[in-house]
Short mmCIF file of C-alpha atoms in Angstrom, two decimals:
data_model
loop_
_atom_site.label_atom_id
_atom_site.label_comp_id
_atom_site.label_asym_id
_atom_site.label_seq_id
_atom_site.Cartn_x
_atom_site.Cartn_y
_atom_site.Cartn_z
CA UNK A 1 11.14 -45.68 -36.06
CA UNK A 2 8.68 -44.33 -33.48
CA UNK A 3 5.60 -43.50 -33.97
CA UNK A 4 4.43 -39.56 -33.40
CA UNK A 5 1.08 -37.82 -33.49
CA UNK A 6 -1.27 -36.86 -35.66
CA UNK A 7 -2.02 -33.51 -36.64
CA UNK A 8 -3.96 -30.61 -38.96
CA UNK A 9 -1.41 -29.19 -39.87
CA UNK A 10 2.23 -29.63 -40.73
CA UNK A 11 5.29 -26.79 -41.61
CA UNK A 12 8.55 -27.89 -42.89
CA UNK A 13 10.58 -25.13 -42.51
CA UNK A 14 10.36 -22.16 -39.10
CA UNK A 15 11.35 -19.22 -40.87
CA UNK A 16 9.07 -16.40 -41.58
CA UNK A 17 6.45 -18.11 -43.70
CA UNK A 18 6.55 -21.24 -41.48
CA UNK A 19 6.07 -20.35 -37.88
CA UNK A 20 3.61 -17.52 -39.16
CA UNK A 21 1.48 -20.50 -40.46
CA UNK A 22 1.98 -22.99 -37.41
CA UNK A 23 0.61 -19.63 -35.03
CA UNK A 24 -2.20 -18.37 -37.71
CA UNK A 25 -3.57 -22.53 -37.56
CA UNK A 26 -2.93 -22.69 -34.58
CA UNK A 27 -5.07 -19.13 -33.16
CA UNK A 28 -7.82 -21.12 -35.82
CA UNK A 29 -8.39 -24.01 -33.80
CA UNK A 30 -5.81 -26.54 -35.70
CA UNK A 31 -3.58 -28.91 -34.12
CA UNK A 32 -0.14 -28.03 -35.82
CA UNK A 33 3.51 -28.69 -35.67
CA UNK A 34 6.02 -27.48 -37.34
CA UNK A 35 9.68 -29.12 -38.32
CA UNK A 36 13.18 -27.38 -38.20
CA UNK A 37 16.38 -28.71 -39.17
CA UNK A 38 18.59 -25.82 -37.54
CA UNK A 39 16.92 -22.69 -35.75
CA UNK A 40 13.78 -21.02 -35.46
CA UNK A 41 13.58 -17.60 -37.58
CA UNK A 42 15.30 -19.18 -40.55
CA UNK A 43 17.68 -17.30 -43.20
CA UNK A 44 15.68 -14.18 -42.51
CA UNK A 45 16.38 -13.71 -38.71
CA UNK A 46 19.43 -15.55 -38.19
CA UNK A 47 21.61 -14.75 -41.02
CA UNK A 48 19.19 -11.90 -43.39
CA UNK A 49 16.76 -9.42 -42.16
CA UNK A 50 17.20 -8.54 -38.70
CA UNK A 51 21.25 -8.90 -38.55
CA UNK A 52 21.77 -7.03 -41.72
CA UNK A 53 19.48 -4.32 -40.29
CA UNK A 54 20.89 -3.83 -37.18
CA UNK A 55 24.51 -3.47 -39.04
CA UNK A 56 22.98 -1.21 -41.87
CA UNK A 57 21.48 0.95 -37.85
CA UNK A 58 25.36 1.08 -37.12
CA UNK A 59 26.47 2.39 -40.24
CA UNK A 60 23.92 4.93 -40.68
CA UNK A 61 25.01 5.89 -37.29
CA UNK A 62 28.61 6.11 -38.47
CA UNK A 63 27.58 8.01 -41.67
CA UNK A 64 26.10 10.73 -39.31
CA UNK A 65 29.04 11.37 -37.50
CA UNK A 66 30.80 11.53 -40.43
CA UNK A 67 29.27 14.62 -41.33
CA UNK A 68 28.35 16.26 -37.88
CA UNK A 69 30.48 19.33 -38.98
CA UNK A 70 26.99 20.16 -40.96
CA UNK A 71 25.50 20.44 -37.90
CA UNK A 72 28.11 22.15 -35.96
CA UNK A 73 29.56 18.73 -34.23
CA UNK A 74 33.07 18.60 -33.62
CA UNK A 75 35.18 15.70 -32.27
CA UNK A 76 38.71 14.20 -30.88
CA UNK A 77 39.70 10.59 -31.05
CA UNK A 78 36.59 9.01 -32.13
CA UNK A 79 36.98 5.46 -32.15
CA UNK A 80 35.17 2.97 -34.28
CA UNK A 81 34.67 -0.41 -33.09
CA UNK A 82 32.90 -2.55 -35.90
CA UNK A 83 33.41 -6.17 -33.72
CA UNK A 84 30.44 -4.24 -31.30
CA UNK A 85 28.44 -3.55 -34.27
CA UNK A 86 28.31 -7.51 -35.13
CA UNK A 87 28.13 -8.64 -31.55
CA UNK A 88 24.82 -6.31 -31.53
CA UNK A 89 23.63 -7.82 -34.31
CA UNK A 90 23.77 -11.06 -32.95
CA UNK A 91 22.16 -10.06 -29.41
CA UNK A 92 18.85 -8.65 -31.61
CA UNK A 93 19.02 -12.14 -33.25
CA UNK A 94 19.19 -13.82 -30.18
CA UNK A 95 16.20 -12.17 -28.67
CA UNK A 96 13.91 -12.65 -31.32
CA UNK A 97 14.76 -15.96 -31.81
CA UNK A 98 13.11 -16.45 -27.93
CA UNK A 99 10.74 -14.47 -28.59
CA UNK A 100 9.63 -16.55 -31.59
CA UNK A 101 9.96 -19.83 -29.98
CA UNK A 102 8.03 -18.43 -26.59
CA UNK A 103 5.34 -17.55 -29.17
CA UNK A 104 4.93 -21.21 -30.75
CA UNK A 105 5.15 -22.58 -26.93
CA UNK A 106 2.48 -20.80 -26.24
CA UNK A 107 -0.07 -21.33 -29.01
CA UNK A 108 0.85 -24.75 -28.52
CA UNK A 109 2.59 -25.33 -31.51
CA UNK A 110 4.64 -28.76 -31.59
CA UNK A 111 8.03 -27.48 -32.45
CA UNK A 112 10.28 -30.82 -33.95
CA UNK A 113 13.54 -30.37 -34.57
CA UNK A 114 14.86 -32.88 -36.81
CA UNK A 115 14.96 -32.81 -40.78
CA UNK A 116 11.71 -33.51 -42.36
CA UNK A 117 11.21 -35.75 -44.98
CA UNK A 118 7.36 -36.30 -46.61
CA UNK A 119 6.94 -39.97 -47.40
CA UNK A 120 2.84 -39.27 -48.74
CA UNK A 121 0.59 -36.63 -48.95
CA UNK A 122 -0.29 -37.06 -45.36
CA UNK A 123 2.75 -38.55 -43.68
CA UNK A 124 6.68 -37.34 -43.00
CA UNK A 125 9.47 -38.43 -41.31
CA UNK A 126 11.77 -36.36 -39.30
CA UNK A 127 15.13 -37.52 -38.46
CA UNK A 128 17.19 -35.99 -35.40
CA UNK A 129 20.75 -36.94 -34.38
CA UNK A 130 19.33 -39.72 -31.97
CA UNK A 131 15.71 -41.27 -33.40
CA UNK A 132 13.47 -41.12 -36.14
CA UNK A 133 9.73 -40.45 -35.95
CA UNK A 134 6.57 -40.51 -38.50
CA UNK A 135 4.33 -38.11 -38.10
CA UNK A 136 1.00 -37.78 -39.97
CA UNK A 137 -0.87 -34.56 -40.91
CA UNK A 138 -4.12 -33.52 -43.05
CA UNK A 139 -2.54 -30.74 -44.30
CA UNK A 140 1.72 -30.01 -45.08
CA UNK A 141 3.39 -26.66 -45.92
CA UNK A 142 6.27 -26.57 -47.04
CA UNK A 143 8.67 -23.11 -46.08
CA UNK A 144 12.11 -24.65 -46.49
CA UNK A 145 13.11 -21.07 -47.68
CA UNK A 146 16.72 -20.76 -50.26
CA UNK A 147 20.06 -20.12 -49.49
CA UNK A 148 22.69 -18.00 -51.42
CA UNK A 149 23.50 -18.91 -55.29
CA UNK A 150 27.23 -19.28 -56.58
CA UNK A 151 28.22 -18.26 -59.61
CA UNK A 152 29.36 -20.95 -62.52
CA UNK A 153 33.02 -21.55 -61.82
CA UNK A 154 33.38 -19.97 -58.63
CA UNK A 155 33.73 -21.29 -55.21
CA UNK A 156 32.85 -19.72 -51.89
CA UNK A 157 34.79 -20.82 -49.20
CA UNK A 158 34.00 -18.75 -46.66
CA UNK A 159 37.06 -17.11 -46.33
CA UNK A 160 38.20 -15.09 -49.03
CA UNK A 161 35.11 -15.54 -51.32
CA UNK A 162 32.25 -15.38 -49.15
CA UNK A 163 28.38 -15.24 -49.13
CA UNK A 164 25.85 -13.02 -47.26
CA UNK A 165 26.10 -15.57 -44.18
CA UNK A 166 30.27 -15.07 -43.70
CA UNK A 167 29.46 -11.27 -44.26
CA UNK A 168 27.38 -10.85 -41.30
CA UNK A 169 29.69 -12.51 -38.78
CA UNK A 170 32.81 -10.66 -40.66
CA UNK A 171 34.90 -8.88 -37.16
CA UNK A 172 37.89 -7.85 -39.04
CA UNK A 173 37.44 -5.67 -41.99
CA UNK A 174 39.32 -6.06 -45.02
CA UNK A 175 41.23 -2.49 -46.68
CA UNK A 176 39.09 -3.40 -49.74
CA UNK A 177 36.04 -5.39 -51.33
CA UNK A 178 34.36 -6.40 -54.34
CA UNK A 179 30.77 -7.12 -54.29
CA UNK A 180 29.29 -9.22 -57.41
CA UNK A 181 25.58 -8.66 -57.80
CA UNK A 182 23.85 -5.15 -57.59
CA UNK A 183 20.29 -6.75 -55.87
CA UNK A 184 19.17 -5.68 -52.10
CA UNK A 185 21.75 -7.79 -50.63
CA UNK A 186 24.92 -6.22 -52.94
CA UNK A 187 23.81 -2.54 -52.23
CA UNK A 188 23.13 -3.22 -48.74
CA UNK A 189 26.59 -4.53 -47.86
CA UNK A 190 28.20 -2.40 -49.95
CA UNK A 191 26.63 0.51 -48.14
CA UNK A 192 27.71 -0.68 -44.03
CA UNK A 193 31.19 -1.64 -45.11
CA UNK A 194 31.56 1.28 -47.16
CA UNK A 195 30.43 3.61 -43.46
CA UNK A 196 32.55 1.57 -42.36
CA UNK A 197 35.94 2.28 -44.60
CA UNK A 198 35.93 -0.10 -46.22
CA UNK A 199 37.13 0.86 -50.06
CA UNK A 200 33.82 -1.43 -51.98
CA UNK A 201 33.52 -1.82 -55.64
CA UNK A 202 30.22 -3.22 -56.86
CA UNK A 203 29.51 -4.81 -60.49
CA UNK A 204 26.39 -5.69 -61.72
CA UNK A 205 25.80 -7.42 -65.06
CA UNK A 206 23.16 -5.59 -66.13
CA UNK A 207 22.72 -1.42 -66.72
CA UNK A 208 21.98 -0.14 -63.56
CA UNK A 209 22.02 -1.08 -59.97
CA UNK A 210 18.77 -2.48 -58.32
CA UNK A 211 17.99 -3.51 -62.12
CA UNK A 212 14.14 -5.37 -60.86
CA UNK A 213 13.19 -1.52 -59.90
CA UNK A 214 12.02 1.32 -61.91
CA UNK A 215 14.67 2.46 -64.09
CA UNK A 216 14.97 6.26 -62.23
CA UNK A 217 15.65 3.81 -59.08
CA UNK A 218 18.85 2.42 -60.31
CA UNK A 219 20.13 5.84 -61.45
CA UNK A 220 19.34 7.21 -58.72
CA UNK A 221 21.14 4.68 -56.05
CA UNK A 222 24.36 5.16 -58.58
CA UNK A 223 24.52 8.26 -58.33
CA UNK A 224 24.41 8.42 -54.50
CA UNK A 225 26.83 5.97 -54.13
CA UNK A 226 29.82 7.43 -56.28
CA UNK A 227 28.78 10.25 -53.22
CA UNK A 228 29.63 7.98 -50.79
CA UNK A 229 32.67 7.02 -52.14
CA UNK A 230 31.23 3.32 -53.37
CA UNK A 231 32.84 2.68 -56.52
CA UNK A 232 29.83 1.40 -59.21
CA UNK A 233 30.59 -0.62 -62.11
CA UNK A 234 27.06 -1.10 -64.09
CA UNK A 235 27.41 -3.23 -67.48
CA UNK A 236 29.85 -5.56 -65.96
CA UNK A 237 30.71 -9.28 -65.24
CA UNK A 238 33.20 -11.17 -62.70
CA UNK A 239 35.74 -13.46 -64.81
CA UNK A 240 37.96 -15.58 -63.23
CA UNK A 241 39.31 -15.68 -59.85
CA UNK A 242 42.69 -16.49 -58.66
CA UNK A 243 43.68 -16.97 -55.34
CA UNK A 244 47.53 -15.13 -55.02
CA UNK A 245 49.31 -14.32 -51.41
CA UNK A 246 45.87 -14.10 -49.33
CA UNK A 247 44.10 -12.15 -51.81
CA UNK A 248 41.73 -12.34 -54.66
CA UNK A 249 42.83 -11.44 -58.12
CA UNK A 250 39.22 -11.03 -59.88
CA UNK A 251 39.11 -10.29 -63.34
CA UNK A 252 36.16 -7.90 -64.61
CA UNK A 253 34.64 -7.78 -67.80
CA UNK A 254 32.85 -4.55 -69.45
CA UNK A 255 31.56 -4.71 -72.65
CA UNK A 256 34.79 -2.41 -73.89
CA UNK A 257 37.02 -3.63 -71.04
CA UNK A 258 38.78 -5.75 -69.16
CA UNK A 259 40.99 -5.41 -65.67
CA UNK A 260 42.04 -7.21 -63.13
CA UNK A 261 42.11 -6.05 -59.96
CA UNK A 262 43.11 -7.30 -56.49
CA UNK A 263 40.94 -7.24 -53.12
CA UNK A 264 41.22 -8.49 -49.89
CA UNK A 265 37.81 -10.22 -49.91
CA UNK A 266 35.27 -10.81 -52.43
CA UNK A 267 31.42 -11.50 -51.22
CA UNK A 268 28.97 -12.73 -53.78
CA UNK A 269 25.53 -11.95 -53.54
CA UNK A 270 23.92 -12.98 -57.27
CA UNK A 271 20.65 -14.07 -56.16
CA UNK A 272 19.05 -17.37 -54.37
CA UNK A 273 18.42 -20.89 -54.31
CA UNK A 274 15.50 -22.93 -53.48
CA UNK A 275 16.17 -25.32 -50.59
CA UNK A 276 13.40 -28.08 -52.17
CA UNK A 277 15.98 -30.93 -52.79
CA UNK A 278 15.83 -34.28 -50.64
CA UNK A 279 12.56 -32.98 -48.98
CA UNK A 280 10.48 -36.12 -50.73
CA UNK A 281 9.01 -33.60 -53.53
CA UNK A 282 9.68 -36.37 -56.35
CA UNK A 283 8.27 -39.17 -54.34
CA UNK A 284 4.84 -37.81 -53.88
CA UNK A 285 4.96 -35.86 -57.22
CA UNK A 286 5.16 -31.72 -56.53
CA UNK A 287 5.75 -30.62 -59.22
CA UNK A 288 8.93 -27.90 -59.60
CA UNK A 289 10.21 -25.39 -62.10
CA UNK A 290 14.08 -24.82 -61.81
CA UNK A 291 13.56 -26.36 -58.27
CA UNK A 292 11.48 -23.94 -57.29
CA UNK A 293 7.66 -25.46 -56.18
CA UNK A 294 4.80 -24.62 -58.72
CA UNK A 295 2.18 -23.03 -56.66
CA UNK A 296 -1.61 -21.43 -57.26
CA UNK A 297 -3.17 -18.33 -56.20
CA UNK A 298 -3.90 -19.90 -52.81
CA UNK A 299 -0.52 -21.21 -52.51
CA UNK A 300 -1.61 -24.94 -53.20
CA UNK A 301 1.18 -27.19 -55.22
CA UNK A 302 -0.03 -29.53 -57.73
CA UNK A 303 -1.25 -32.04 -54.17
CA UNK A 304 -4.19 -30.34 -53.36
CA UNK A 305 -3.69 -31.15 -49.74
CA UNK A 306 0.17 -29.54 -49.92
CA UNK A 307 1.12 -25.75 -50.16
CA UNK A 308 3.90 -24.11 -50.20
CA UNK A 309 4.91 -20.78 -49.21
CA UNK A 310 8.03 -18.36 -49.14
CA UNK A 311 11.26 -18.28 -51.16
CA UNK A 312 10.92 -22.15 -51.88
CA UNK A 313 7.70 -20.84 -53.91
CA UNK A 314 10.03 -18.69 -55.66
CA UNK A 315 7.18 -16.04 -56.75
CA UNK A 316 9.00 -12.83 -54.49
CA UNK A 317 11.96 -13.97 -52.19
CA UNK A 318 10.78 -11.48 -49.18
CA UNK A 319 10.02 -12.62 -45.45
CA UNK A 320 6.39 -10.66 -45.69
CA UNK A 321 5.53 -12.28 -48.81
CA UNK A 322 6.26 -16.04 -46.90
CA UNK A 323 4.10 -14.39 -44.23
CA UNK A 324 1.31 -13.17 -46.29
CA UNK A 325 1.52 -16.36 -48.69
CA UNK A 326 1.62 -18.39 -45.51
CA UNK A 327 -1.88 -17.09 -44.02
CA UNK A 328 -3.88 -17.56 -47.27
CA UNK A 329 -2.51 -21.08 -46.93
CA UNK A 330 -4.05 -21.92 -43.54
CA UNK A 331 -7.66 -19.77 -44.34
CA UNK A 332 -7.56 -22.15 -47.57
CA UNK A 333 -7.31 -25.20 -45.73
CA UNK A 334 -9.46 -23.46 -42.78
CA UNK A 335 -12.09 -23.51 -46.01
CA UNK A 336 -12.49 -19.39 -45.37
CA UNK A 337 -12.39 -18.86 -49.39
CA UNK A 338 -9.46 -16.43 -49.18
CA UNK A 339 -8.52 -13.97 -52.39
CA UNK A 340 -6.10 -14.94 -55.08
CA UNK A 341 -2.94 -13.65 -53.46
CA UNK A 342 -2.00 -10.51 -55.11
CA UNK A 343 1.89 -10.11 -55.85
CA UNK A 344 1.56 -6.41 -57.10
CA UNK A 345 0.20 -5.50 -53.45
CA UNK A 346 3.50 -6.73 -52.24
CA UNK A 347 5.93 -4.19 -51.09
CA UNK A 348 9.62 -4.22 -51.92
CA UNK A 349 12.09 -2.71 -49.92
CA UNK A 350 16.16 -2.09 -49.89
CA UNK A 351 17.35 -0.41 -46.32
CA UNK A 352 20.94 0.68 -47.58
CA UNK A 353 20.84 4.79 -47.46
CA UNK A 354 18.50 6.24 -49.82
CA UNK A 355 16.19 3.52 -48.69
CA UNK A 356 14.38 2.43 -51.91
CA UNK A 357 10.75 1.07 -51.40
CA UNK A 358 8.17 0.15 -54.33
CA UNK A 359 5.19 -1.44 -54.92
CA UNK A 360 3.39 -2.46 -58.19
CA UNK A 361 3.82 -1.53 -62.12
CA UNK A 362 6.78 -0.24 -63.24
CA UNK A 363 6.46 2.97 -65.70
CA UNK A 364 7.72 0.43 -68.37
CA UNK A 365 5.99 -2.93 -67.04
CA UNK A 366 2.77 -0.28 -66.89
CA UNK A 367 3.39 0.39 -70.55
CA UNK A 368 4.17 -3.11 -71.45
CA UNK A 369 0.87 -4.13 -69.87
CA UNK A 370 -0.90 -1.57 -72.37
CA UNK A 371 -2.07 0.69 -69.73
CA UNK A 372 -2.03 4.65 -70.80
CA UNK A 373 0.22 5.75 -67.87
CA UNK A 374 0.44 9.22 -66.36
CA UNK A 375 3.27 10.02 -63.72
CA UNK A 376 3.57 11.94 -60.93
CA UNK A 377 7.07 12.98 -59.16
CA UNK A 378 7.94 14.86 -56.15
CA UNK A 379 11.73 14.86 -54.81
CA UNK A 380 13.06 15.52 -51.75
CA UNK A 381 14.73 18.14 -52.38
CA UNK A 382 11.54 20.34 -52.03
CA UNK A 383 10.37 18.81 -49.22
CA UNK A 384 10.84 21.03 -45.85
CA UNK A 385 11.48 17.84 -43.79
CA UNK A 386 13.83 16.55 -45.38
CA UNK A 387 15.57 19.66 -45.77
CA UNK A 388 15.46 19.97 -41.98
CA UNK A 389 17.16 17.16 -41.35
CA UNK A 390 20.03 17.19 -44.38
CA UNK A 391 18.63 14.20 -45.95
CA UNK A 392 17.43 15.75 -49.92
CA UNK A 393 18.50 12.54 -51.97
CA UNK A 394 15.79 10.78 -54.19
CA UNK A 395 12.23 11.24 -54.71
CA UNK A 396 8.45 9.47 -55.03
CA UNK A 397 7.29 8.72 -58.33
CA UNK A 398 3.80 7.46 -58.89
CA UNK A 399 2.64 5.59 -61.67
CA UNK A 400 -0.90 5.73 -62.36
CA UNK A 401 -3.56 4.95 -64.85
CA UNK A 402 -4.14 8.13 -67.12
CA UNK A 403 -8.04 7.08 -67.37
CA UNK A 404 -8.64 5.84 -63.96
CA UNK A 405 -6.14 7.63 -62.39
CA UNK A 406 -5.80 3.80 -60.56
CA UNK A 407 -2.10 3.76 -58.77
CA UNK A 408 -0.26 1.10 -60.81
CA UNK A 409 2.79 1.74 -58.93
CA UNK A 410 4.83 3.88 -56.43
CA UNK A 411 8.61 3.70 -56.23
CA UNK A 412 10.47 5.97 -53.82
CA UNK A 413 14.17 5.99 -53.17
CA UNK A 414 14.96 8.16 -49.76
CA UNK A 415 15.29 8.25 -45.89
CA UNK A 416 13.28 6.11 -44.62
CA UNK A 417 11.36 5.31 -47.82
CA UNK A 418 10.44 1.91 -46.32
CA UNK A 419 8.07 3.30 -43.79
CA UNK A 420 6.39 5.36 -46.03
CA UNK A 421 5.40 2.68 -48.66
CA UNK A 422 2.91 0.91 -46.81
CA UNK A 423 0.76 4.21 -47.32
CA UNK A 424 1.16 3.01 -51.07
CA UNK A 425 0.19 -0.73 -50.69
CA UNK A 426 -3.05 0.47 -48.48
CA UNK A 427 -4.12 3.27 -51.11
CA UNK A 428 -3.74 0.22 -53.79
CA UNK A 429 -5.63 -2.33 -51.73
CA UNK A 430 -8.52 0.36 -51.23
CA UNK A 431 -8.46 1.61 -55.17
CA UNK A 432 -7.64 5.14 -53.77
CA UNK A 433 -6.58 7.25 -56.93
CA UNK A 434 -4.20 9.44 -57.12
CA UNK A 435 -6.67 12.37 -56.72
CA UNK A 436 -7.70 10.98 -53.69
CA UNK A 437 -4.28 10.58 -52.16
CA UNK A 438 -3.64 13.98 -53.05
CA UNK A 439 -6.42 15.62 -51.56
CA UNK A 440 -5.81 13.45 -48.03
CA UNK A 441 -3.87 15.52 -46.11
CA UNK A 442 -0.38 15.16 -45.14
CA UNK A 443 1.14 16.29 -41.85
CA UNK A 444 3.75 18.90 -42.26
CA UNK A 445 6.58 19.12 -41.99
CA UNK A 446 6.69 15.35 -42.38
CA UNK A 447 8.57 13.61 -44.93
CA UNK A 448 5.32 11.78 -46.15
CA UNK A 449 3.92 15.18 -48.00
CA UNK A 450 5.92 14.39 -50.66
CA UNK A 451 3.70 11.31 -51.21
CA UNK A 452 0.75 13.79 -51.75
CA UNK A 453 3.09 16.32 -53.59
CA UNK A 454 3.57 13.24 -56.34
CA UNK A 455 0.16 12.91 -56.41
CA UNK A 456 -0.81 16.57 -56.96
CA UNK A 457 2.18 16.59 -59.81
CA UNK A 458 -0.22 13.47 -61.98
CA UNK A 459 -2.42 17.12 -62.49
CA UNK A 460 0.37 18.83 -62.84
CA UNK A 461 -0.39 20.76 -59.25
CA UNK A 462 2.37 20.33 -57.35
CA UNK A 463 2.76 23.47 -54.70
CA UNK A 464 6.57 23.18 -53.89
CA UNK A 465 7.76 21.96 -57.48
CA UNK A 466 8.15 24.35 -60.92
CA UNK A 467 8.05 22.51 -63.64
CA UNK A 468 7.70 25.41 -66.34
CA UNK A 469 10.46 27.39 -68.14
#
């Protein structure tokens, strides 16, 4: 074993969360390095984020050609080539992932690639294909991230049964597909390979897709996708599956029925898993809750001198959480007496089409919470923009306090929802009120007046809206 440096700062784990920290500690005057067992960018910009969002670009692309007769577009032979769409993907991953490791290079961050093991509180080991190195560091954080849960009973082989990772590299589409699990990463593949032809039916075990979101969310999405052809089965479980000539025989179970159908390919997409086994956690005594890491508001683990960050925290699985949670780490070890992190700050968004985008209290968490809640809707239907441009599904709902008129929450389901929410997290993190937002004013036409429109309807004031008999 070889002896390595010594350092501030240590970051198992380059995704979001991790190479965020190495570069924040590293603009602060620490001496950091940070460990990676595979490639820089992690789940998120390898095999999450930024290739699912350049497909989802592709099919919303191919849904507006689909209906171009609306806007007076006609066409002959149109060919669709969805191998280009994937080899795009790829390219945008490719670039980013130099652009994140030209970024470490030159802050000076110590990138080892290896797998890290911590051995104590202030020393790991990191062991590559050809040697094995210790390493010491005043400070660790760990950002090992998660990778995609199986179901009881059921296999993924990459082939027929696959996860989000095989789906993303998929060249050759399949006539049909089921999707198990109606979270971000179900509605979003169900929504490109349904552009895309693809015949998709989507079950989800619980009452309504998106289930984490406010209620009118759910309904919502449903209801636009039986308009898109996505077939939507809410209330429902996957059974067994049997393997039979190539294809999947999958058995579905509704509370009043049961069918079994055959597809081509079957991708599951139930949730994740935290990636905090054989990382040394028991040997220096982190402690873990269903493997994910117990962490404070300053994203310390029961060490005082170890934090971790990101989906291996397990407190909101989102690459701008890991980034967020990962600077409050550094300013706590940099001493700078940081603010409890705030999860209901933290936006949530979904990019299939209606984007969905929320922040905060839902109306029923509000409720639950005892707060006397007073709502405020606005949907797009009545907005001019979004009239102008064909794109009228969904709305912004605002929940607020009826006494304060604080803004608990915002949830809005609608193109391009997930640029407007940040508007939402900023009014929040400044205490604006909803009387406030509503008297700020709003470009128009612009598809972010029907932010102030919800706002003006917690009065009942709403100019484009009737409400009465």
């Amino acid at each position: 074993m070889t002896q390595g440096k010594v350092y501030d700062l240590v970051v198992l784990g380059a995704g979001p969360g991790g190479y965020v920290s190495a570069i924040r500690a590293a603009q602060s005057g620490l001496k950091a390095a940070i460990i990676e067992k595979e490639k820089v960018g992690g789940v998120c910009l390898n095999r999450g984020c930024i290739p699912s969002k350049a497909l989802i670009k592709n099919a919303e692309i191919v849904s507006v050609i689909k209906k171009a007769s609306e806007f007076g577009i006609t066409y002959d032979h149109l060919k669709i080539d969805y191998s280009v769409a994937v080899k795009r993907s790829q390219e945008a991953v490719s670039r980013l992932t130099q652009g994140v490791e030209f970024l470490l290079k030159k802050h000076k961050v110590d990138l080892i690639m290896g797998r890290g093991i911590i051995r104590t509180p202030q020393s790991l080991t990191v062991e590559s294909k050809t040697d094995q190195k210790e390493i010491q560091a005043q400070n660790i954080i760990i950002a090992t991230g998660s990778r995609a849960r199986s179901l009881p009973g059921i296999e993924i082989d990459g082939q027929l049964v696959m996860s989000s990772t095989e789906a993303l590299l998929l060249t050759r589409l399949p006539e049909n597909l089921l999707i198990v699990g109606g979270g971000a990463v179900g509605v979003e593949f169900a929504y490109i390979f349904s552009s895309y032809g693809v015949k998709v039916t989507l079950i989800e075990v619980e009452s309504s897709l998106l289930p984490r979101e406010d209620a009118e969310i759910g309904q919502t999405l449903g209801k636009a996708f039986s308009k898109q052809k996505i077939e939507v089965k809410t209330g429902c479980q996957l059974g067994a599956l049997k393997e039979e000539n190539g294809k999947v025989l999958a058995q579905l179970l509704s509370k009043d029925k049961e069918e079994t159908k055959v597809f081509e390919r079957v991708l599951v997409a139930t949730g994740r898993t935290p990636n905090s086994e054989n990382i040394g956690l028991d040997q220096i005594g982190v402690k873990t809750q269903k493997g994910f890491i117990q962490v404070g508001p300053f994203m310390q683990t029961s060490i005082s001198n170890v934090y971790a960050i990101g989906d291996v925290a397990g407190k909101a699985l989102l690459a701008h959480t890991a980034m967020a949670e990962g600077i409050t780490a550094v300013e706590k070890i940099l001493g700078k007496d940081p603010p409890p992190f705030d999860y209901l700050s933290i936006p949530n968004c979904v990019y299939c089409q209606p984007q969905v985008a929320s922040m905060g209290y839902t109306e029923k968490s509000a409720v639950e919470k005892g707060y006397q809640v007073k709502i405020g809707m606005f949907p797009y239907r009545a907005n001019g923009k979004a009239v102008a441009i064909g794109e009228t599904d969904g709305f912004v709902k605002l929940v607020t306090d009826a006494e304060t008129e604080e803004l608990l929450g915002a949830h809005l389901i609608g193109i391009d929802a997930s640029e407007h929410i940040s508007e939402m997290v900023l009014a929040r993190r400044l205490e604006a009120t909803a009387g406030e937002i509503a008297r700020t004013v709003h470009p128009h036409p612009t598809l972010s007046e029907a932010i102030m429109e919800a706002s003006e309807d917690v009065f009942g004031k709403a100019i484009h809206i009737w409400k009465g008999n």
